[in-house]
């Protein structure tokens, strides 16, 4: 009978190189997630989601599913610990990010006192585009909240609290900025009137339907083990046919919805929010596209990250 070779794991502080923990007789098939649990027993304040373990102080953090015996270490492994700070679960993250813009926008729409002149308090805009924009904005974030609770599956369990504060400032701040101008008493309706508004509404609703369809398709994608073993394909739903051309059609539809709202309101802050969002989603899409092409040798060459045939 073969004898099991156990590992010794030394965990050092990344900054001071001081030894924080020494684990003896660690099973070779133990994962980094298991090691984090062992470390947590010695330091209860550093729960697993708050820990980052590296083989090199300046290297990338190891994934929870990485197996000890598969790492480039001997039977005596040295790891470097970094505190990621307080964490919140992704569901709470998105609820905080999306509930804020929803409520902030409505405060401007109903024109609560002290936002505009007192004579406009609790009055409504006479322009059809303003009410329609509020309905679209509200629908968008209610949809996001619904997806967060019932549709999305998250590959990472938590997000650092400091990142949440930054993200909330971004979403809440932009919502207040664009809502201020759209609901302003001096707001000027679109140049081409109802024709422009109605066509923009069609673009918005189609893209919202497409975005939801992609999220539902990704939710239905079956995975085996800690990492997904399949990449998404088009289905019978026509909205998913965009998978023929891009890796992240959910971002494509998201940008399209905000383009529709920009056209509907003809408002510069909305267009700027759309542009900034497009830049960020392009970065995410490129990262996801790179992961797909690296992990799947049969990944379609025709697909681009976010814009068909372009980007």
mmCIF file of N, CA and C in Angstrom, residues 144-217:
data_model
loop_
_atom_site.group_PDB
_atom_site.id
_atom_site.type_symbol
_atom_site.label_atom_id
_atom_site.label_comp_id
_atom_site.label_asym_id
_atom_site.label_seq_id
_atom_site.Cartn_x
_atom_site.Cartn_y
_atom_site.Cartn_z
ATOM 1 N N UNK A 144 -33.236 44.629 -13.601
ATOM 2 C CA UNK A 144 -31.935 44.253 -13.046
ATOM 3 C C UNK A 144 -32.078 43.639 -11.661
ATOM 4 N N UNK A 145 -32.931 44.211 -10.841
ATOM 5 C CA UNK A 145 -33.154 43.664 -9.502
ATOM 6 C C UNK A 145 -33.764 42.268 -9.584
ATOM 7 N N UNK A 146 -34.716 42.088 -10.481
ATOM 8 C CA UNK A 146 -35.338 40.775 -10.681
ATOM 9 C C UNK A 146 -34.285 39.749 -11.100
ATOM 10 N N UNK A 147 -33.429 40.132 -12.041
ATOM 11 C CA UNK A 147 -32.392 39.213 -12.510
ATOM 12 C C UNK A 147 -31.405 38.879 -11.402
ATOM 13 N N UNK A 148 -31.085 39.859 -10.576
ATOM 14 C CA UNK A 148 -30.152 39.627 -9.480
ATOM 15 C C UNK A 148 -30.675 38.567 -8.527
ATOM 16 N N UNK A 149 -31.972 38.621 -8.244
ATOM 17 C CA UNK A 149 -32.562 37.706 -7.264
ATOM 18 C C UNK A 149 -32.885 36.343 -7.872
ATOM 19 N N UNK A 150 -33.379 36.315 -9.104
ATOM 20 C CA UNK A 150 -33.918 35.068 -9.656
ATOM 21 C C UNK A 150 -33.143 34.472 -10.831
ATOM 22 N N UNK A 151 -32.262 35.230 -11.467
ATOM 23 C CA UNK A 151 -31.643 34.736 -12.701
ATOM 24 C C UNK A 151 -30.135 34.551 -12.593
ATOM 25 N N UNK A 152 -29.441 35.565 -12.118
ATOM 26 C CA UNK A 152 -27.977 35.527 -12.158
ATOM 27 C C UNK A 152 -27.401 34.442 -11.264
ATOM 28 N N UNK A 153 -26.305 33.870 -11.741
ATOM 29 C CA UNK A 153 -25.460 33.006 -10.934
ATOM 30 C C UNK A 153 -24.075 33.619 -10.923
ATOM 31 N N UNK A 154 -23.472 33.725 -9.734
ATOM 32 C CA UNK A 154 -22.220 34.454 -9.600
ATOM 33 C C UNK A 154 -21.049 33.503 -9.403
ATOM 34 N N UNK A 155 -19.984 33.716 -10.203
ATOM 35 C CA UNK A 155 -18.803 32.869 -10.106
ATOM 36 C C UNK A 155 -17.975 33.202 -8.873
ATOM 37 N N UNK A 156 -18.064 34.454 -8.406
ATOM 38 C CA UNK A 156 -17.381 34.864 -7.191
ATOM 39 C C UNK A 156 -18.430 35.176 -6.132
ATOM 40 N N UNK A 157 -18.125 34.765 -4.889
ATOM 41 C CA UNK A 157 -19.124 34.884 -3.843
ATOM 42 C C UNK A 157 -19.325 36.283 -3.309
ATOM 43 N N UNK A 158 -18.238 37.083 -3.279
ATOM 44 C CA UNK A 158 -18.317 38.372 -2.605
ATOM 45 C C UNK A 158 -17.567 39.452 -3.374
ATOM 46 N N UNK A 159 -17.750 40.697 -2.899
ATOM 47 C CA UNK A 159 -17.023 41.851 -3.438
ATOM 48 C C UNK A 159 -16.547 42.698 -2.262
ATOM 49 N N UNK A 160 -15.335 43.273 -2.347
ATOM 50 C CA UNK A 160 -14.847 44.138 -1.265
ATOM 51 C C UNK A 160 -15.773 45.326 -1.025
ATOM 52 N N UNK A 161 -15.944 45.688 0.222
ATOM 53 C CA UNK A 161 -16.846 46.774 0.593
ATOM 54 C C UNK A 161 -16.422 48.089 -0.056
ATOM 55 N N UNK A 162 -15.108 48.334 -0.148
ATOM 56 C CA UNK A 162 -14.640 49.595 -0.739
ATOM 57 C C UNK A 162 -15.012 49.691 -2.222
ATOM 58 N N UNK A 163 -15.047 48.542 -2.894
ATOM 59 C CA UNK A 163 -15.447 48.533 -4.309
ATOM 60 C C UNK A 163 -16.934 48.829 -4.440
ATOM 61 N N UNK A 164 -17.719 48.323 -3.496
ATOM 62 C CA UNK A 164 -19.156 48.563 -3.518
ATOM 63 C C UNK A 164 -19.447 50.062 -3.373
ATOM 64 N N UNK A 165 -18.733 50.715 -2.469
ATOM 65 C CA UNK A 165 -18.920 52.155 -2.257
ATOM 66 C C UNK A 165 -18.629 52.910 -3.546
ATOM 67 N N UNK A 166 -17.551 52.531 -4.232
ATOM 68 C CA UNK A 166 -17.182 53.190 -5.495
ATOM 69 C C UNK A 166 -18.244 52.950 -6.563
ATOM 70 N N UNK A 167 -18.713 51.709 -6.673
ATOM 71 C CA UNK A 167 -19.723 51.387 -7.683
ATOM 72 C C UNK A 167 -21.032 52.101 -7.422
ATOM 73 N N UNK A 168 -21.431 52.154 -6.153
ATOM 74 C CA UNK A 168 -22.678 52.846 -5.810
ATOM 75 C C UNK A 168 -22.571 54.333 -6.124
ATOM 76 N N UNK A 169 -21.403 54.917 -5.857
ATOM 77 C CA UNK A 169 -21.214 56.326 -6.179
ATOM 78 C C UNK A 169 -21.361 56.549 -7.682
ATOM 79 N N UNK A 170 -20.857 55.607 -8.470
ATOM 80 C CA UNK A 170 -20.945 55.706 -9.930
ATOM 81 C C UNK A 170 -22.396 55.618 -10.398
ATOM 82 N N UNK A 171 -23.118 54.578 -9.980
ATOM 83 C CA UNK A 171 -24.497 54.383 -10.428
ATOM 84 C C UNK A 171 -25.437 55.453 -9.877
ATOM 85 N N UNK A 172 -25.328 55.721 -8.592
ATOM 86 C CA UNK A 172 -26.218 56.687 -7.974
ATOM 87 C C UNK A 172 -25.943 58.099 -8.501
ATOM 88 N N UNK A 173 -24.647 58.431 -8.640
ATOM 89 C CA UNK A 173 -24.277 59.754 -9.109
ATOM 90 C C UNK A 173 -24.742 60.024 -10.529
ATOM 91 N N UNK A 174 -24.517 59.048 -11.415
ATOM 92 C CA UNK A 174 -24.955 59.228 -12.800
ATOM 93 C C UNK A 174 -26.474 59.305 -12.884
ATOM 94 N N UNK A 175 -27.167 58.481 -12.073
ATOM 95 C CA UNK A 175 -28.635 58.510 -12.095
ATOM 96 C C UNK A 175 -29.151 59.890 -11.702
ATOM 97 N N UNK A 176 -28.535 60.488 -10.691
ATOM 98 C CA UNK A 176 -28.958 61.823 -10.251
ATOM 99 C C UNK A 176 -28.656 62.867 -11.324
ATOM 100 N N UNK A 177 -27.501 62.738 -11.973
ATOM 101 C CA UNK A 177 -27.093 63.727 -12.977
ATOM 102 C C UNK A 177 -28.021 63.718 -14.184
ATOM 103 N N UNK A 178 -28.251 62.539 -14.733
ATOM 104 C CA UNK A 178 -29.112 62.498 -15.922
ATOM 105 C C UNK A 178 -30.577 62.772 -15.566
ATOM 106 N N UNK A 179 -31.011 62.355 -14.361
ATOM 107 C CA UNK A 179 -32.389 62.629 -13.948
ATOM 108 C C UNK A 179 -32.620 64.127 -13.752
ATOM 109 N N UNK A 180 -31.589 64.829 -13.271
ATOM 110 C CA UNK A 180 -31.718 66.273 -13.047
ATOM 111 C C UNK A 180 -32.039 66.988 -14.358
ATOM 112 N N UNK A 181 -31.347 66.617 -15.417
ATOM 113 C CA UNK A 181 -31.543 67.296 -16.698
ATOM 114 C C UNK A 181 -32.809 66.846 -17.425
ATOM 115 N N UNK A 182 -33.103 65.541 -17.377
ATOM 116 C CA UNK A 182 -34.295 65.060 -18.076
ATOM 117 C C UNK A 182 -35.568 65.627 -17.461
ATOM 118 N N UNK A 183 -35.585 65.745 -16.137
ATOM 119 C CA UNK A 183 -36.790 66.202 -15.445
ATOM 120 C C UNK A 183 -36.773 67.699 -15.124
ATOM 121 N N UNK A 184 -35.791 68.401 -15.647
ATOM 122 C CA UNK A 184 -35.681 69.838 -15.389
ATOM 123 C C UNK A 184 -36.867 70.580 -16.033
ATOM 124 N N UNK A 185 -37.389 71.593 -15.360
ATOM 125 C CA UNK A 185 -38.515 72.370 -15.928
ATOM 126 C C UNK A 185 -38.205 72.992 -17.290
ATOM 127 N N UNK A 186 -36.927 73.224 -17.581
ATOM 128 C CA UNK A 186 -36.537 73.828 -18.856
ATOM 129 C C UNK A 186 -36.106 72.783 -19.881
ATOM 130 N N UNK A 187 -36.392 71.523 -19.604
ATOM 131 C CA UNK A 187 -36.009 70.452 -20.531
ATOM 132 C C UNK A 187 -36.633 70.666 -21.910
ATOM 133 N N UNK A 188 -35.806 70.463 -22.938
ATOM 134 C CA UNK A 188 -36.273 70.599 -24.325
ATOM 135 C C UNK A 188 -36.497 69.221 -24.917
ATOM 136 N N UNK A 189 -37.674 68.935 -25.437
ATOM 137 C CA UNK A 189 -37.962 67.606 -25.988
ATOM 138 C C UNK A 189 -37.137 67.323 -27.246
ATOM 139 N N UNK A 190 -37.058 66.070 -27.690
ATOM 140 C CA UNK A 190 -36.266 65.691 -28.866
ATOM 141 C C UNK A 190 -36.638 66.483 -30.116
ATOM 142 N N UNK A 191 -35.663 66.662 -30.981
ATOM 143 C CA UNK A 191 -35.825 67.494 -32.177
ATOM 144 C C UNK A 191 -36.914 66.985 -33.107
ATOM 145 N N UNK A 192 -37.032 65.649 -33.221
ATOM 146 C CA UNK A 192 -37.995 65.070 -34.163
ATOM 147 C C UNK A 192 -39.263 64.568 -33.480
ATOM 148 N N UNK A 193 -39.500 65.074 -32.279
ATOM 149 C CA UNK A 193 -40.759 64.816 -31.596
ATOM 150 C C UNK A 193 -41.062 63.361 -31.321
ATOM 151 N N UNK A 194 -42.346 63.002 -31.428
ATOM 152 C CA UNK A 194 -42.801 61.657 -31.088
ATOM 153 C C UNK A 194 -42.196 60.582 -31.990
ATOM 154 N N UNK A 195 -41.891 60.945 -33.224
ATOM 155 C CA UNK A 195 -41.281 59.965 -34.122
ATOM 156 C C UNK A 195 -39.952 59.476 -33.554
ATOM 157 N N UNK A 196 -39.119 60.403 -33.118
ATOM 158 C CA UNK A 196 -37.827 60.054 -32.523
ATOM 159 C C UNK A 196 -38.028 59.268 -31.236
ATOM 160 N N UNK A 197 -38.952 59.702 -30.417
ATOM 161 C CA UNK A 197 -39.205 59.043 -29.134
ATOM 162 C C UNK A 197 -39.700 57.616 -29.344
ATOM 163 N N UNK A 198 -40.626 57.431 -30.269
ATOM 164 C CA UNK A 198 -41.215 56.107 -30.477
ATOM 165 C C UNK A 198 -40.223 55.113 -31.064
ATOM 166 N N UNK A 199 -39.420 55.558 -32.015
ATOM 167 C CA UNK A 199 -38.403 54.658 -32.579
ATOM 168 C C UNK A 199 -37.357 54.291 -31.525
ATOM 169 N N UNK A 200 -37.008 55.273 -30.704
ATOM 170 C CA UNK A 200 -36.051 55.011 -29.633
ATOM 171 C C UNK A 200 -36.630 54.024 -28.615
ATOM 172 N N UNK A 201 -37.928 54.143 -28.351
ATOM 173 C CA UNK A 201 -38.591 53.217 -27.433
ATOM 174 C C UNK A 201 -38.529 51.785 -27.966
ATOM 175 N N UNK A 202 -38.724 51.621 -29.270
ATOM 176 C CA UNK A 202 -38.650 50.290 -29.878
ATOM 177 C C UNK A 202 -37.248 49.704 -29.700
ATOM 178 N N UNK A 203 -36.219 50.528 -29.945
ATOM 179 C CA UNK A 203 -34.834 50.075 -29.762
ATOM 180 C C UNK A 203 -34.602 49.665 -28.317
ATOM 181 N N UNK A 204 -35.079 50.505 -27.393
ATOM 182 C CA UNK A 204 -34.889 50.227 -25.968
ATOM 183 C C UNK A 204 -35.533 48.907 -25.569
ATOM 184 N N UNK A 205 -36.793 48.699 -25.932
ATOM 185 C CA UNK A 205 -37.503 47.507 -25.518
ATOM 186 C C UNK A 205 -36.933 46.234 -26.148
ATOM 187 N N UNK A 206 -36.539 46.306 -27.422
ATOM 188 C CA UNK A 206 -35.933 45.144 -28.070
ATOM 189 C C UNK A 206 -34.623 44.768 -27.386
ATOM 190 N N UNK A 207 -33.825 45.766 -27.052
ATOM 191 C CA UNK A 207 -32.543 45.495 -26.398
ATOM 192 C C UNK A 207 -32.734 44.982 -24.972
ATOM 193 N N UNK A 208 -33.742 45.487 -24.279
ATOM 194 C CA UNK A 208 -34.028 44.977 -22.936
ATOM 195 C C UNK A 208 -34.456 43.509 -23.008
ATOM 196 N N UNK A 209 -35.302 43.187 -23.993
ATOM 197 C CA UNK A 209 -35.724 41.793 -24.179
ATOM 198 C C UNK A 209 -34.529 40.919 -24.536
ATOM 199 N N UNK A 210 -33.643 41.446 -25.389
ATOM 200 C CA UNK A 210 -32.456 40.696 -25.768
ATOM 201 C C UNK A 210 -31.525 40.475 -24.589
ATOM 202 N N UNK A 211 -31.342 41.496 -23.785
ATOM 203 C CA UNK A 211 -30.478 41.388 -22.604
ATOM 204 C C UNK A 211 -30.999 40.335 -21.638
ATOM 205 N N UNK A 212 -32.305 40.351 -21.394
ATOM 206 C CA UNK A 212 -32.896 39.348 -20.499
ATOM 207 C C UNK A 212 -32.751 37.940 -21.084
ATOM 208 N N UNK A 213 -32.944 37.818 -22.387
ATOM 209 C CA UNK A 213 -32.830 36.517 -23.034
ATOM 210 C C UNK A 213 -31.423 35.935 -22.878
ATOM 211 N N UNK A 214 -30.416 36.786 -23.001
ATOM 212 C CA UNK A 214 -29.033 36.326 -22.854
ATOM 213 C C UNK A 214 -28.763 35.916 -21.414
ATOM 214 N N UNK A 215 -29.239 36.709 -20.467
ATOM 215 C CA UNK A 215 -29.034 36.355 -19.058
ATOM 216 C C UNK A 215 -29.719 35.026 -18.729
ATOM 217 N N UNK A 216 -30.904 34.834 -19.266
ATOM 218 C CA UNK A 216 -31.612 33.571 -19.032
ATOM 219 C C UNK A 216 -30.874 32.411 -19.685
ATOM 220 N N UNK A 217 -30.332 32.642 -20.859
ATOM 221 C CA UNK A 217 -29.575 31.605 -21.553
ATOM 222 C C UNK A 217 -28.319 31.229 -20.776
#
